[in-house]
């Protein structure tokens, strides 16, 4: 998959998303490179591997170019060894809301206690239905980017 990624990010209130989720998976991801808004990410999602390249954010963090390719689990495990220090560990919950799917990430390790949701859109002004667990919007706030959480984990904020 490649193309323009348009998404909005939100903090999550409560744990109601778990009962509303139709699926969930475990994700570990590392970054081979993360500077100047560009990232090269390696992800292991359950038993599948992915390599993702993202360009710098545009329009206040609402959109950015993304290229993603599935790779073998063995390739992903080897590439994880090349990553910068700090691994993101989370469970992703999928919740349907209207015609959209919200991806809710529950973080572990040094990011324990942080729960965020994002929704991908086809256009920057596309309407969507917010589930009841959606809180403050954090789209464009770099502190909430996974590549930043790797460097400055949620547990160290204050």
Coordinates of N, CA and C in Angstrom, one line a residue, residues 28-110:
X28 N 4.4 -4.9 17.9 CA 5.7 -4.3 18.4 C 6.3 -3.7 17.2
X29 N 6.9 -2.5 17.4 CA 7.5 -1.8 16.3 C 8.7 -1.0 16.7
X30 N 9.6 -0.9 15.8 CA 10.8 -0.1 16.0 C 11.1 0.8 14.8
X31 N 12.0 1.7 14.9 CA 12.3 2.6 13.9 C 13.8 2.5 13.5
X32 N 14.0 2.2 12.2 CA 15.3 2.2 11.6 C 15.9 3.6 11.5
X33 N 14.9 4.5 11.2 CA 15.3 6.0 11.0 C 14.1 6.8 11.4
X34 N 14.3 7.8 12.2 CA 13.2 8.7 12.5 C 13.7 10.1 12.8
X35 N 13.8 10.9 11.7 CA 14.3 12.3 11.8 C 13.7 13.2 10.8
X36 N 13.6 14.4 11.1 CA 13.1 15.4 10.1 C 11.7 15.1 9.6
X37 N 10.9 14.4 10.5 CA 9.5 14.0 10.1 C 9.4 12.8 9.2
X38 N 10.5 12.2 8.9 CA 10.5 11.0 8.0 C 10.8 9.8 8.9
X39 N 10.1 8.7 8.6 CA 10.4 7.5 9.4 C 10.4 6.3 8.5
X40 N 11.3 5.4 9.0 CA 11.3 4.0 8.4 C 11.0 3.1 9.6
X41 N 9.9 2.4 9.5 CA 9.4 1.6 10.7 C 9.3 0.1 10.3
X42 N 9.7 -0.7 11.3 CA 9.5 -2.1 11.2 C 8.5 -2.5 12.2
X43 N 7.5 -3.3 11.7 CA 6.4 -3.7 12.6 C 6.2 -5.2 12.6
X44 N 5.9 -5.8 13.8 CA 5.5 -7.1 13.8 C 4.1 -7.1 14.5
X45 N 3.1 -7.5 13.7 CA 1.7 -7.5 14.1 C 1.3 -8.9 14.2
X46 N 1.1 -9.4 15.4 CA 0.8 -10.8 15.6 C 2.0 -11.6 15.0
X47 N 1.7 -12.4 13.9 CA 2.8 -13.2 13.3 C 3.2 -12.7 11.9
X48 N 2.9 -11.4 11.6 CA 3.2 -10.9 10.3 C 4.1 -9.7 10.4
X49 N 5.0 -9.5 9.4 CA 5.9 -8.4 9.4 C 5.6 -7.3 8.4
X50 N 6.0 -6.1 8.7 CA 5.7 -5.0 7.8 C 6.9 -4.0 7.8
X51 N 7.2 -3.4 6.7 CA 8.1 -2.3 6.6 C 7.4 -1.1 6.1
X52 N 7.5 0.0 6.8 CA 6.7 1.2 6.4 C 7.6 2.4 6.4
X53 N 7.4 3.2 5.3 CA 8.2 4.5 5.2 C 7.1 5.6 5.1
X54 N 7.3 6.6 6.0 CA 6.4 7.7 6.1 C 7.2 9.0 5.8
X55 N 6.5 9.9 5.1 CA 7.1 11.2 4.8 C 6.7 12.2 5.9
X56 N 7.1 13.5 5.8 CA 6.8 14.5 6.8 C 5.3 14.8 6.8
X57 N 4.8 15.1 8.0 CA 3.4 15.5 8.1 C 3.1 16.8 7.4
X58 N 1.9 16.9 6.9 CA 1.4 18.1 6.3 C 0.1 18.5 6.9
X59 N -0.3 19.8 6.7 CA -1.6 20.3 7.2 C -1.9 20.0 8.6
X60 N -0.9 20.4 9.5 CA -1.1 20.3 10.9 C -1.1 18.9 11.4
X61 N -0.4 18.0 10.7 CA -0.3 16.6 11.1 C -1.5 15.7 10.6
X62 N -2.3 16.3 9.8 CA -3.5 15.6 9.3 C -3.2 14.6 8.2
X63 N -2.2 14.8 7.4 CA -1.8 14.0 6.3 C -0.3 13.8 6.1
X64 N 0.0 12.7 5.5 CA 1.4 12.4 5.1 C 1.5 11.3 4.2
X65 N 2.6 11.2 3.4 CA 2.8 10.1 2.5 C 3.2 8.9 3.2
X66 N 2.6 7.7 2.8 CA 3.0 6.4 3.5 C 3.1 5.3 2.5
X67 N 4.2 4.6 2.6 CA 4.4 3.4 1.8 C 4.6 2.2 2.8
X68 N 3.8 1.2 2.6 CA 3.9 0.0 3.5 C 3.9 -1.3 2.6
X69 N 4.8 -2.2 3.1 CA 5.0 -3.5 2.4 C 5.0 -4.6 3.4
X70 N 4.3 -5.6 3.1 CA 4.4 -6.8 4.0 C 5.7 -7.5 3.7
X71 N 6.4 -7.9 4.8 CA 7.6 -8.7 4.7 C 7.4 -9.9 5.5
X72 N 8.4 -10.9 5.4 CA 8.2 -12.1 6.2 C 8.5 -11.8 7.7
X73 N 8.0 -12.6 8.6 CA 8.3 -12.5 10.0 C 9.8 -12.5 10.3
X74 N 10.4 -13.4 9.6 CA 11.9 -13.6 9.8 C 12.6 -12.3 9.4
X75 N 12.2 -11.7 8.3 CA 12.8 -10.4 7.8 C 12.6 -9.3 8.9
X76 N 11.3 -9.3 9.4 CA 11.0 -8.2 10.3 C 11.8 -8.4 11.6
X77 N 11.9 -9.6 12.1 CA 12.7 -9.9 13.3 C 14.2 -9.5 13.1
X78 N 14.7 -9.7 12.0 CA 16.1 -9.3 11.7 C 16.2 -7.8 11.6
X79 N 15.3 -7.2 10.9 CA 15.3 -5.7 10.8 C 15.1 -5.0 12.2
X80 N 14.4 -5.6 13.1 CA 14.2 -5.1 14.4 C 15.5 -4.9 15.1
X81 N 16.5 -5.7 14.8 CA 17.8 -5.7 15.4 C 18.6 -4.4 14.9
X82 N 18.2 -3.8 13.8 CA 18.8 -2.6 13.3 C 18.2 -1.3 13.8
X83 N 17.1 -1.4 14.5 CA 16.3 -0.3 14.9 C 17.0 0.6 16.0
X84 N 16.7 1.9 16.0 CA 17.1 2.8 17.1 C 16.6 2.3 18.4
X85 N 17.2 2.7 19.5 CA 16.7 2.2 20.8 C 15.3 2.6 21.1
X86 N 14.6 1.7 21.8 CA 13.2 1.9 22.1 C 12.2 1.3 21.2
X87 N 11.5 0.3 21.8 CA 10.5 -0.4 21.0 C 9.1 0.0 21.5
X88 N 8.2 0.2 20.6 CA 6.8 0.5 20.9 C 6.0 -0.9 21.0
X89 N 5.4 -1.1 22.1 CA 4.6 -2.3 22.4 C 3.2 -1.9 22.7
X90 N 2.2 -2.5 22.0 CA 0.8 -2.1 22.1 C -0.1 -3.1 21.7
X91 N -1.3 -3.0 22.1 CA -2.4 -3.8 21.6 C -3.3 -2.9 20.8
X92 N -3.6 -3.3 19.6 CA -4.5 -2.5 18.7 C -5.9 -3.1 18.7
X93 N -6.9 -2.3 19.0 CA -8.3 -2.7 19.1 C -9.0 -2.0 17.9
X94 N -9.8 -2.8 17.1 CA -10.5 -2.2 16.0 C -12.0 -2.1 16.3
X95 N -12.5 -0.8 16.2 CA -13.9 -0.5 16.6 C -14.6 0.2 15.4
X96 N -15.7 -0.4 15.0 CA -16.5 0.2 13.9 C -17.3 1.3 14.4
X97 N -17.4 2.4 13.7 CA -18.2 3.6 14.0 C -18.7 4.2 12.7
X98 N -20.0 4.0 12.5 CA -20.6 4.4 11.2 C -19.9 3.7 10.1
X99 N -19.4 4.4 9.1 CA -18.7 3.8 7.9 C -17.2 3.7 8.1
X100 N -16.7 4.1 9.3 CA -15.2 4.1 9.6 C -14.8 3.1 10.7
X101 N -13.6 2.8 10.7 CA -13.0 1.9 11.7 C -12.0 2.8 12.5
X102 N -12.2 2.8 13.8 CA -11.2 3.5 14.7 C -10.2 2.4 15.2
X103 N -9.0 2.7 15.1 CA -7.9 1.9 15.6 C -7.5 2.5 17.0
X104 N -7.7 1.7 18.0 CA -7.4 2.1 19.4 C -6.2 1.4 19.9
X105 N -5.1 2.2 20.2 CA -3.9 1.6 20.6 C -3.7 1.8 22.1
X106 N -3.6 0.6 22.8 CA -3.4 0.6 24.3 C -1.9 0.2 24.4
X107 N -1.1 1.2 25.0 CA 0.3 1.1 25.0 C 0.8 0.4 26.3
X108 N 2.0 -0.3 26.2 CA 2.6 -1.0 27.4 C 4.0 -0.5 27.6
X109 N 4.7 -1.1 28.5 CA 6.1 -0.7 28.8 C 6.1 0.7 29.3
X110 N 7.1 1.5 28.8 CA 7.2 2.9 29.3 C 6.1 3.8 28.8

